[in-house]
Amino acid sequence: MNEYGPLDDEQMDKLRQFQEVTNCQDTDMAIAKLASLEWDVNRAIDLQLNDEEMDTNNPSAEVIETTSTEQYAFDFSTHYFVSSPN
């Protein structure tokens, strides 16, 4: 069982559709994405495929550790910084 509880038949169908189209093997991630989008399978598929496309088109993202408490990622293709605490 996942953290969202048992899935009904409609949710199981949407999960199968999402995983077939996106080739996503991570069931927990797929359920989380679908649940976060109120089980809008078309939107979830679009977002997943766009995320995958961005990952393959942007191999130049680099993470640089500057201190023990902060990390900065510089994306050379779009020129922006993202910071997150450890």
mmCIF file with all atom_site columns, C-alpha atoms in Angstrom:
data_model
loop_
_atom_site.group_PDB
_atom_site.id
_atom_site.type_symbol
_atom_site.label_atom_id
_atom_site.label_alt_id
_atom_site.label_comp_id
_atom_site.label_asym_id
_atom_site.label_entity_id
_atom_site.label_seq_id
_atom_site.pdbx_PDB_ins_code
_atom_site.Cartn_x
_atom_site.Cartn_y
_atom_site.Cartn_z
_atom_site.occupancy
_atom_site.B_iso_or_equiv
_atom_site.pdbx_formal_charge
_atom_site.auth_seq_id
_atom_site.auth_comp_id
_atom_site.auth_asym_id
_atom_site.auth_atom_id
_atom_site.pdbx_PDB_model_num
ATOM 1  C CA . MET A 1 1  ? 0.000   0.000  0.000   1.00 0.00 ? 1  MET A CA 1
ATOM 2  C CA . ASN A 1 2  ? 1.150   3.560  -0.650  1.00 0.00 ? 2  ASN A CA 1
ATOM 3  C CA . GLU A 1 3  ? 0.768   6.654  1.485   1.00 0.00 ? 3  GLU A CA 1
ATOM 4  C CA . TYR A 1 4  ? -2.381  7.622  -0.441  1.00 0.00 ? 4  TYR A CA 1
ATOM 5  C CA . GLY A 1 5  ? -4.251  4.490  0.590   1.00 0.00 ? 5  GLY A CA 1
ATOM 6  C CA . PRO A 1 6  ? -5.770  1.859  -1.649  1.00 0.00 ? 6  PRO A CA 1
ATOM 7  C CA . LEU A 1 7  ? -6.443  2.908  -5.230  1.00 0.00 ? 7  LEU A CA 1
ATOM 8  C CA . ASP A 1 8  ? -9.857  2.521  -6.795  1.00 0.00 ? 8  ASP A CA 1
ATOM 9  C CA . ASP A 1 9  ? -10.316 0.973  -10.261 1.00 0.00 ? 9  ASP A CA 1
ATOM 10 C CA . GLU A 1 10 ? -10.252 4.342  -12.041 1.00 0.00 ? 10 GLU A CA 1
ATOM 11 C CA . GLN A 1 11 ? -7.030  5.357  -10.288 1.00 0.00 ? 11 GLN A CA 1
ATOM 12 C CA . MET A 1 12 ? -5.441  1.987  -11.136 1.00 0.00 ? 12 MET A CA 1
ATOM 13 C CA . ASP A 1 13 ? -6.340  2.499  -14.805 1.00 0.00 ? 13 ASP A CA 1
ATOM 14 C CA . LYS A 1 14 ? -4.814  5.986  -14.756 1.00 0.00 ? 14 LYS A CA 1
ATOM 15 C CA . LEU A 1 15 ? -1.697  4.677  -13.022 1.00 0.00 ? 15 LEU A CA 1
ATOM 16 C CA . ARG A 1 16 ? -1.291  1.943  -15.663 1.00 0.00 ? 16 ARG A CA 1
ATOM 17 C CA . GLN A 1 17 ? -1.821  4.473  -18.460 1.00 0.00 ? 17 GLN A CA 1
ATOM 18 C CA . PHE A 1 18 ? 0.719   6.883  -16.944 1.00 0.00 ? 18 PHE A CA 1
ATOM 19 C CA . GLN A 1 19 ? 3.320   4.145  -16.515 1.00 0.00 ? 19 GLN A CA 1
ATOM 20 C CA . GLU A 1 20 ? 2.794   2.724  -20.012 1.00 0.00 ? 20 GLU A CA 1
ATOM 21 C CA . VAL A 1 21 ? 3.088   6.082  -21.771 1.00 0.00 ? 21 VAL A CA 1
ATOM 22 C CA . THR A 1 22 ? 5.996   7.422  -19.701 1.00 0.00 ? 22 THR A CA 1
ATOM 23 C CA . ASN A 1 23 ? 7.753   4.082  -19.122 1.00 0.00 ? 23 ASN A CA 1
ATOM 24 C CA . CYS A 1 24 ? 7.883   5.047  -15.442 1.00 0.00 ? 24 CYS A CA 1
ATOM 25 C CA . GLN A 1 25 ? 8.809   2.078  -13.264 1.00 0.00 ? 25 GLN A CA 1
ATOM 26 C CA . ASP A 1 26 ? 8.616   3.983  -9.953  1.00 0.00 ? 26 ASP A CA 1
ATOM 27 C CA . THR A 1 27 ? 5.039   3.308  -8.862  1.00 0.00 ? 27 THR A CA 1
ATOM 28 C CA . ASP A 1 28 ? 5.245   5.467  -5.722  1.00 0.00 ? 28 ASP A CA 1
ATOM 29 C CA . MET A 1 29 ? 6.489   8.458  -7.744  1.00 0.00 ? 29 MET A CA 1
ATOM 30 C CA . ALA A 1 30 ? 3.804   7.893  -10.371 1.00 0.00 ? 30 ALA A CA 1
ATOM 31 C CA . ILE A 1 31 ? 1.056   7.754  -7.739  1.00 0.00 ? 31 ILE A CA 1
ATOM 32 C CA . ALA A 1 32 ? 2.424   10.871 -6.031  1.00 0.00 ? 32 ALA A CA 1
ATOM 33 C CA . LYS A 1 33 ? 2.502   12.800 -9.321  1.00 0.00 ? 33 LYS A CA 1
ATOM 34 C CA . LEU A 1 34 ? -1.010  11.709 -10.262 1.00 0.00 ? 34 LEU A CA 1
ATOM 35 C CA . ALA A 1 35 ? -2.380  12.464 -6.790  1.00 0.00 ? 35 ALA A CA 1
ATOM 36 C CA . SER A 1 36 ? -0.756  15.915 -6.785  1.00 0.00 ? 36 SER A CA 1
ATOM 37 C CA . LEU A 1 37 ? -2.575  16.651 -10.048 1.00 0.00 ? 37 LEU A CA 1
ATOM 38 C CA . GLU A 1 38 ? -5.913  15.309 -8.804  1.00 0.00 ? 38 GLU A CA 1
ATOM 39 C CA . TRP A 1 39 ? -5.492  12.231 -11.031 1.00 0.00 ? 39 TRP A CA 1
ATOM 40 C CA . ASP A 1 40 ? -5.423  14.257 -14.266 1.00 0.00 ? 40 ASP A CA 1
ATOM 41 C CA . VAL A 1 41 ? -3.528  11.588 -16.207 1.00 0.00 ? 41 VAL A CA 1
ATOM 42 C CA . ASN A 1 42 ? -3.049  13.692 -19.353 1.00 0.00 ? 42 ASN A CA 1
ATOM 43 C CA . ARG A 1 43 ? -1.494  16.541 -17.412 1.00 0.00 ? 43 ARG A CA 1
ATOM 44 C CA . ALA A 1 44 ? 0.679   14.134 -15.411 1.00 0.00 ? 44 ALA A CA 1
ATOM 45 C CA . ILE A 1 45 ? 1.935   12.513 -18.618 1.00 0.00 ? 45 ILE A CA 1
ATOM 46 C CA . ASP A 1 46 ? 2.690   15.897 -20.191 1.00 0.00 ? 46 ASP A CA 1
ATOM 47 C CA . LEU A 1 47 ? 4.606   17.049 -17.127 1.00 0.00 ? 47 LEU A CA 1
ATOM 48 C CA . GLN A 1 48 ? 6.552   13.788 -16.850 1.00 0.00 ? 48 GLN A CA 1
ATOM 49 C CA . LEU A 1 49 ? 7.548   13.798 -20.514 1.00 0.00 ? 49 LEU A CA 1
ATOM 50 C CA . ASN A 1 50 ? 8.537   17.477 -20.338 1.00 0.00 ? 50 ASN A CA 1
ATOM 51 C CA . ASP A 1 51 ? 10.610  16.801 -17.199 1.00 0.00 ? 51 ASP A CA 1
ATOM 52 C CA . GLU A 1 52 ? 12.381  13.921 -18.952 1.00 0.00 ? 52 GLU A CA 1
ATOM 53 C CA . GLU A 1 53 ? 13.024  16.078 -22.024 1.00 0.00 ? 53 GLU A CA 1
ATOM 54 C CA . MET A 1 54 ? 14.523  18.831 -19.869 1.00 0.00 ? 54 MET A CA 1
ATOM 55 C CA . ASP A 1 55 ? 16.772  16.280 -18.137 1.00 0.00 ? 55 ASP A CA 1
ATOM 56 C CA . THR A 1 56 ? 18.102  14.919 -21.432 1.00 0.00 ? 56 THR A CA 1
ATOM 57 C CA . ASN A 1 57 ? 18.509  18.354 -23.011 1.00 0.00 ? 57 ASN A CA 1
ATOM 58 C CA . ASN A 1 58 ? 20.330  19.836 -20.032 1.00 0.00 ? 58 ASN A CA 1
ATOM 59 C CA . PRO A 1 59 ? 23.302  17.685 -19.063 1.00 0.00 ? 59 PRO A CA 1
ATOM 60 C CA . SER A 1 60 ? 25.317  20.794 -18.170 1.00 0.00 ? 60 SER A CA 1
ATOM 61 C CA . ALA A 1 61 ? 23.664  21.505 -14.818 1.00 0.00 ? 61 ALA A CA 1
ATOM 62 C CA . GLU A 1 62 ? 26.377  21.409 -12.203 1.00 0.00 ? 62 GLU A CA 1
ATOM 63 C CA . VAL A 1 63 ? 26.183  21.344 -8.410  1.00 0.00 ? 63 VAL A CA 1
ATOM 64 C CA . ILE A 1 64 ? 28.919  23.160 -6.527  1.00 0.00 ? 64 ILE A CA 1
ATOM 65 C CA . GLU A 1 65 ? 29.219  22.837 -2.762  1.00 0.00 ? 65 GLU A CA 1
ATOM 66 C CA . THR A 1 66 ? 30.258  26.207 -1.348  1.00 0.00 ? 66 THR A CA 1
ATOM 67 C CA . THR A 1 67 ? 29.865  25.644 2.373   1.00 0.00 ? 67 THR A CA 1
ATOM 68 C CA . SER A 1 68 ? 28.786  22.809 4.599   1.00 0.00 ? 68 SER A CA 1
ATOM 69 C CA . THR A 1 69 ? 25.265  24.276 4.781   1.00 0.00 ? 69 THR A CA 1
ATOM 70 C CA . GLU A 1 70 ? 24.556  25.542 1.252   1.00 0.00 ? 70 GLU A CA 1
ATOM 71 C CA . GLN A 1 71 ? 24.666  24.126 -2.248  1.00 0.00 ? 71 GLN A CA 1
ATOM 72 C CA . TYR A 1 72 ? 24.278  26.054 -5.454  1.00 0.00 ? 72 TYR A CA 1
ATOM 73 C CA . ALA A 1 73 ? 23.310  24.620 -8.800  1.00 0.00 ? 73 ALA A CA 1
ATOM 74 C CA . PHE A 1 74 ? 24.184  26.640 -11.853 1.00 0.00 ? 74 PHE A CA 1
ATOM 75 C CA . ASP A 1 75 ? 22.299  25.836 -15.005 1.00 0.00 ? 75 ASP A CA 1
ATOM 76 C CA . PHE A 1 76 ? 24.540  26.937 -17.876 1.00 0.00 ? 76 PHE A CA 1
ATOM 77 C CA . SER A 1 77 ? 21.784  26.728 -20.480 1.00 0.00 ? 77 SER A CA 1
ATOM 78 C CA . THR A 1 78 ? 19.408  29.174 -18.777 1.00 0.00 ? 78 THR A CA 1
ATOM 79 C CA . HIS A 1 79 ? 21.819  31.047 -16.501 1.00 0.00 ? 79 HIS A CA 1
ATOM 80 C CA . TYR A 1 80 ? 20.084  30.962 -13.169 1.00 0.00 ? 80 TYR A CA 1
ATOM 81 C CA . PHE A 1 81 ? 21.052  29.903 -9.675  1.00 0.00 ? 81 PHE A CA 1
ATOM 82 C CA . VAL A 1 82 ? 19.082  27.658 -7.363  1.00 0.00 ? 82 VAL A CA 1
ATOM 83 C CA . SER A 1 83 ? 20.049  27.310 -3.741  1.00 0.00 ? 83 SER A CA 1
ATOM 84 C CA . SER A 1 84 ? 18.839  24.876 -1.149  1.00 0.00 ? 84 SER A CA 1
ATOM 85 C CA . PRO A 1 85 ? 19.908  24.198 2.428   1.00 0.00 ? 85 PRO A CA 1
ATOM 86 C CA . ASN A 1 86 ? 21.368  20.778 3.244   1.00 0.00 ? 86 ASN A CA 1
#
